[in-house]
Amino acid sequence: MIFERETDHSTPETHVIIIGVSRFDHLPGGRGTQTNYAESMTQLTSPSESARAVANWFLSDQFNNPEKPLGSVSLLLAEEGDQLFETPKGDQSKIADANSHNVGEAITDWVTLCNKHPDNLAIFYFSGHGLASGAAMSLLLSDFGAKEFNPLEGAVDLQNLQNGVETCRAGNVMWIIDACRSRSPLVSERSSRGMVPIIPDRKRRKGLPEIQAHSYYSTLQGAQSYGKKGKASEFTEAFLKALGGYAADKSEGKWWVDTGRVAEIVQKFARSWYRGQSLLQKPESGRQSDFRICQAKTKSGIIDAFVTTRDRDSWQYVRLEHSHHIEGINAVHGTDLLAADKGMWEVQLTEKEIYSFKASWHAVAGKEDSEDQRYIQPPFVLVEL
């Protein structure tokens, strides 16, 4: 655990567990004997970076929920190197390896804290390799494949973990899974799909209403999920943008981020991923209860705008423009976007007014310009031309 608030747990809190698995000891290139169940998987770099980004976000002043302040953050990683983590406040600690033993203990500790108050918010984040069969899913840990006759001892059985956690006393649970859901013969209803640290027990919720849960997946059932080498994934970046304010809506005079709006915003950003590549990744939600996550800290007088195009084939030739009234035209050419490795133009606007947006392809014969007008207001706008 990298953070735990000193409290008597008499008031609601938010408890977060974050697992990022980039190193698999028994896959080719790992530390141990290679498994016979490689499933065409390779070592990764993005998941641990994604997990670090999530941990930093929660530990910074970005997370703000006065009704359920941050109570604890637990981080487990599997990556090359010393696995040192420095918090936004400068505290440094060595992070436990994300193997089945450590993850099992960390999940138990997380649920113990979540169980202390009926209005707690429990958040589970995982990034790494995943295997699936229908709704059943195994989240692979660093020791996946260590046991010849049961390689999934080094994995978490997500479906049964959800069933167990959702009988604890915490009133709200969020599941964020940034992993492939590729079909695998290893995962079936008739065999072990991984460890289950918490089994269901309805007695824990005796006298309490039905738990409210929301699940986010980076991709569809049976599909692959993609990351960026040495960087946080697009899904995780979009998710943090949504939490940070892009999914905020004004309620009771405050900008609140709720679960349904987060799903909507992540879907919007997903349209711009992997331009010019034949990759399909469409995020989806499983359990879909709506509840508040946090309050957004909106930037005073600044509105973030993201401008992109539906046509990705000619992206390198596009010129994007925006103007307010008839003055102050600002523009960027597609090659500049490509050099920055971005799938959209990010620009900050300052007026809550009508803006004109335009995409033109002067170097593409016969292609017509695209234009749109939007009334811009906080916290952000995504324009697709």
C-alpha atoms as one frame of an Amber mdcrd trajectory, in Angstrom:
protein
   0.000   0.000   0.000   1.377   3.402  -0.957  -1.226   5.511   0.824  -3.602
   5.016   3.769  -5.420   7.835   5.497  -5.434   7.913   9.287  -9.097   7.518
  10.173 -11.491   5.533  12.334 -13.521   4.581   9.209 -16.699   6.025  10.725
 -17.356   8.079   7.567 -17.391   6.974   3.894 -14.076   6.715   2.003 -12.705
   5.744  -1.410 -10.349   2.755  -1.521  -8.352   2.000  -4.691  -6.324  -1.032
  -5.786  -4.181  -0.728  -8.936  -2.429  -3.639 -10.677  -0.154  -3.225 -13.714
   1.478  -6.337 -15.188   4.064  -5.778 -17.926   6.517  -8.567 -17.001   5.531
 -12.233 -17.161   8.210 -14.464 -15.677   7.256 -17.583 -17.605   6.659 -16.112
 -21.038   9.530 -15.937 -23.566  11.963 -13.311 -22.357  10.860 -13.666 -18.742
  12.839 -14.592 -15.644  11.802 -18.209 -15.172  11.216 -21.373 -17.200   9.048
 -20.681 -20.227   5.443 -21.824 -19.946   3.857 -24.262 -22.391   0.827 -21.965
 -22.461   2.211 -18.805 -24.071  -1.049 -18.233 -26.069   0.985 -16.098 -28.530
   1.516 -13.504 -25.793   4.596 -11.346 -25.378   6.170  -9.193 -22.701   4.591
  -5.726 -22.435   5.607  -2.203 -21.439   2.395  -0.154 -21.398   0.456  -1.756
 -18.471   2.854  -0.726 -15.711   3.033   2.802 -17.142  -0.777   2.894 -17.224
  -0.961   1.719 -13.606   1.576   4.344 -12.529  -0.457   7.049 -14.278  -3.621
   5.955 -12.446  -1.822   5.869  -9.083  -0.362   9.341  -9.663  -3.776  10.694
 -10.604  -5.429   9.465  -7.414  -2.546  10.593  -5.219  -2.383  14.071  -6.733
  -4.859  16.800  -5.909  -6.909  15.813  -8.967  -9.068  13.318  -7.086 -11.624
  15.231  -5.062 -14.646  13.659  -3.411 -15.699  15.532  -0.282 -18.380  12.913
   0.374 -15.945   9.980   0.107 -12.328  11.213   0.435  -9.423   9.018  -0.570
  -8.865   6.408   2.128  -6.182   4.179   0.601  -4.281   3.375  -2.591  -2.620
   0.014  -3.150  -0.271  -0.437  -6.129   1.271  -3.662  -7.440   3.496  -3.851
 -10.515   5.347  -6.409 -12.573   7.995  -4.713 -14.691  11.706  -4.750 -15.320
  13.883  -2.883 -12.855  13.581  -1.994  -9.186   9.855  -1.084  -9.268  10.315
   2.128  -7.301   7.405   4.546  -7.143   7.568   8.213  -6.200   4.331   9.860
  -5.109   3.419  13.396  -6.208   4.596  14.528  -2.745   8.051  13.040  -3.310
   7.754   9.972  -1.069   9.452   6.918  -2.590   8.731   3.267  -1.950   9.469
  -0.117  -3.503   6.356  -1.635  -5.042   5.428  -5.279  -4.450   5.579  -7.631
  -7.415   2.199  -8.374  -9.003   2.339 -12.137  -8.512  -0.552 -14.295  -7.304
   0.523 -14.328  -3.643   0.988 -10.557  -3.341  -2.098  -9.699  -5.374  -4.223
 -12.095  -3.332  -3.126 -10.472  -0.072  -3.565  -6.955  -1.476  -7.107  -7.704
  -2.675  -7.991  -9.112   0.754  -6.634  -5.967   2.460  -8.521  -3.763  -0.018
 -11.831  -5.552   0.587 -11.263  -5.398   4.361 -11.058  -1.604   4.133 -13.973
  -1.363   1.692 -16.096  -3.449   4.075 -15.794  -0.962   6.943 -18.554   1.426
   5.819 -21.730   0.836   3.759 -21.230   4.035   1.736 -17.621   3.389   0.723
 -16.499   3.587  -2.908 -14.302   0.662  -4.012 -12.207   1.032  -7.187 -10.327
  -1.846  -8.889  -7.973  -1.138 -11.815  -6.058  -3.744 -13.830  -3.834  -3.397
 -16.895  -2.065  -6.317 -18.564  -2.807  -9.518 -20.489  -6.311 -10.946 -20.252
  -7.835 -14.198 -21.500 -11.565 -14.798 -21.809 -14.385 -17.128 -22.720 -17.663
 -15.262 -23.005 -18.173 -13.259 -19.822 -15.546 -15.284 -17.949 -12.134 -13.617
 -17.818  -8.700 -14.304 -16.341  -6.352 -11.427 -15.504  -2.794 -12.698 -15.866
  -0.207 -11.966 -13.180   3.579 -12.147 -13.319   3.630 -15.863 -12.356   1.118
 -16.985 -14.992   2.299 -20.341 -16.335   4.445 -21.230 -13.313   2.385 -24.390
 -12.677   2.523 -26.844 -15.569  -0.875 -28.407 -14.922  -2.678 -25.220 -13.890
  -1.076 -22.131 -15.470  -4.003 -19.987 -14.340  -2.957 -20.278 -10.710  -1.002
 -17.195 -11.668  -4.143 -15.266 -12.618  -7.223 -13.649 -11.081 -10.681 -15.031
 -11.880 -12.342 -11.681 -12.573 -15.965 -12.818 -12.752 -15.853 -14.658  -9.439
 -13.810 -11.880  -7.831 -16.562  -9.439  -8.835 -19.200 -11.741  -7.393 -17.310
 -11.879  -4.101 -16.438  -8.192  -3.786 -19.974  -7.165  -4.638 -21.215  -8.816
  -1.444 -18.986  -6.626   0.751 -20.510  -3.679   2.610 -19.189  -0.949   0.283
 -22.148   0.622  -1.491 -20.374   1.415  -4.800 -17.793  -0.574  -6.789 -15.951
   0.414  -9.989 -14.070  -2.111 -12.141 -11.630  -0.738 -14.755 -10.087  -3.456
 -16.932  -7.507  -2.371 -19.516  -6.707  -5.752 -21.058  -7.443  -8.047 -23.989
 -10.572 -10.188 -23.773  -9.319 -12.641 -26.394 -10.938 -16.065 -26.402  -8.735
 -18.806 -24.992  -9.169 -22.582 -24.534  -7.566 -22.166 -21.105 -10.623 -20.278
 -19.835 -13.853 -22.214 -19.477 -16.828 -22.548 -17.154 -15.739 -26.044 -16.127
 -12.239 -25.338 -14.875 -10.283 -22.980 -12.662  -9.976 -19.509 -14.188  -7.583
 -18.198 -11.567  -7.539 -17.431  -7.882 -10.556 -16.005  -6.048  -9.393 -14.249
  -2.849 -12.965 -13.253  -1.874 -15.971 -15.573  -2.151 -19.572 -14.280  -2.146
 -21.283 -14.017   1.247 -24.645 -12.251   1.230 -24.596 -12.017   5.032 -22.082
  -9.169   4.707 -24.785  -7.000   3.155 -27.582  -7.998   5.508 -29.960  -5.059
   5.901 -28.246  -3.045   3.124 -29.637  -2.163  -0.335 -28.334  -3.805  -3.508
 -24.766  -2.777  -4.261 -24.225  -0.342  -7.156 -21.429  -1.443  -9.526 -20.057
  -0.230 -12.863 -17.538  -2.136 -15.022 -15.393  -0.576 -17.747 -13.534  -2.678
 -20.308 -11.024  -1.316 -22.799 -12.359  -3.589 -25.522 -15.265  -5.861 -26.502
 -15.686  -9.509 -25.546 -13.404 -11.642 -27.696 -11.367  -8.669 -28.911  -7.832
  -7.450 -28.327  -6.753  -4.321 -26.506  -3.722  -2.224 -27.425  -1.228  -0.043
 -25.593   1.597   2.319 -26.485   5.175   1.157 -26.023   6.548   2.577 -22.802
   3.507   4.825 -22.280   0.064   4.662 -20.721  -2.582   3.239 -23.051  -5.096
   5.366 -24.939  -7.905   3.798 -22.909  -6.295   4.721 -19.588  -5.453   8.233
 -20.789  -9.049   8.761 -21.941 -10.354   7.373 -18.665  -8.232   9.776 -16.630
  -9.320  12.691 -18.848 -12.938  11.729 -18.139 -12.330  11.509 -14.390 -10.388
  14.760 -14.442 -13.353  16.773 -15.630 -14.336  15.935 -19.191 -17.136  13.725
 -17.848 -18.299  16.390 -15.394 -21.844  17.714 -15.271 -23.145  20.443 -13.019
 -25.239  19.109 -10.134 -26.202  21.013  -7.004 -23.837  23.807  -8.039 -20.798
  21.479  -8.368 -19.167  19.762 -11.335 -19.641  16.064 -10.534 -18.223  13.140
 -12.537 -20.447  10.073 -12.570 -20.023   6.573 -13.965 -22.364   6.918 -16.941
 -20.723  10.101 -18.227 -17.255   8.529 -17.918 -18.334   5.678 -20.200 -19.755
   8.172 -22.713 -16.592  10.300 -22.814 -14.237   7.312 -23.165 -16.333   6.099
 -26.108 -16.008   9.515 -27.769 -12.226   9.532 -27.451 -12.006   5.944 -28.709
 -13.072   7.032 -32.195  -9.740   8.784 -32.733  -7.500   5.884 -31.679  -5.188
   4.034 -34.074  -5.640   6.251 -37.102  -4.679   4.569 -40.361  -4.341   1.157
 -38.733  -6.620  -1.857 -39.162  -7.144  -2.250 -35.426 -10.491  -2.512 -33.723
 -10.826  -1.490 -30.108 -14.173  -0.383 -28.823 -14.524   0.114 -25.059 -17.679
  -1.107 -23.379 -19.339  -1.225 -19.996 -20.542  -4.311 -18.159 -22.353  -3.593
 -14.914 -23.821  -0.135 -15.460 -25.024   1.479 -12.236 -24.860   5.272 -12.144
 -23.248   6.925  -9.135 -20.885   9.790  -8.361 -17.127   9.267  -8.483 -15.558
  12.658  -7.793 -15.837  16.389  -8.235 -14.002  17.957 -11.160 -11.641  20.876
 -10.749 -12.525  22.948 -13.788  -9.974  25.406 -15.125 -11.169  28.943 -14.619
 -11.873  30.600 -17.973 -10.380  27.736 -20.041 -12.262  25.207 -22.164 -10.303
  22.315 -23.657 -11.227  21.501 -27.266 -10.232  18.359 -29.158 -10.655  18.525
 -32.939 -10.392  15.486 -35.194 -11.856  14.059 -38.419 -14.007  11.052 -39.203
 -11.930  10.410 -42.322  -8.652   8.932 -41.079  -7.276   7.874 -44.472  -6.213
  11.400 -45.424  -5.235  12.503 -41.918  -1.674  13.416 -42.883  -2.974  15.998
 -45.366  -5.587  17.709 -43.202  -5.494  21.348 -42.137  -7.636  22.026 -39.059
  -8.865  25.507 -38.176 -11.009  27.155 -35.547 -12.241  30.729 -35.359 -14.320
  32.801 -32.963 -16.763  35.067 -34.802 -14.767  36.200 -37.866 -11.447  36.954
 -36.262  -8.560  35.157 -34.650  -8.262  32.135 -36.943  -5.905  29.519 -35.526
  -4.847  26.473 -37.494  -2.605  23.442 -37.450  -1.545  21.173 -40.318  -1.869
  17.405 -40.143   1.858  16.775 -40.409   2.343  18.683 -37.152  -0.160  16.378
 -35.475   1.602  13.309 -36.813   4.952  14.549 -35.558   3.414  14.881 -32.089
   1.965  11.348 -32.374  -1.552  12.587 -31.704  -4.845  11.562 -33.208  -6.430
  14.953 -32.671  -5.691  18.649 -32.280  -5.799  19.851 -28.694  -6.467  23.552
 -28.252  -7.571  25.683 -25.310 -10.404  28.164 -25.838 -11.375  30.996 -23.532
 -14.804  32.231 -24.604 -18.198  30.603 -24.007 -19.355  31.484 -27.508 -20.018
  29.982 -30.929 -16.857  28.750 -32.664 -16.426  27.621 -36.248 -14.299  24.549
 -36.972 -13.024  23.520 -40.394 -11.086  20.622 -41.912  -9.618  21.067 -45.385
  -7.527  18.777 -47.597  -5.908  21.028 -50.187  -3.542  18.253 -51.321  -6.291
  15.682 -51.883  -8.007  16.073 -55.243 -11.783  16.144 -55.153 -12.105  16.039
 -51.371 -14.528  18.573 -49.933 -13.915  20.624 -46.821 -15.819  19.814 -43.624
 -17.185  22.524 -41.354 -19.102  22.679 -38.086 -20.195  25.308 -35.606 -20.387
  24.675 -31.858 -21.361  26.645 -28.803 -18.424  26.100 -26.483 -18.889  25.765
 -22.737 -16.990  24.013 -19.914 -15.508  21.598 -19.287 -14.505  20.495 -22.831
 -15.689  19.796 -26.360 -14.810  17.057 -28.849 -15.368  18.081 -32.482 -15.375
  15.462 -35.256 -15.340  16.898 -38.789
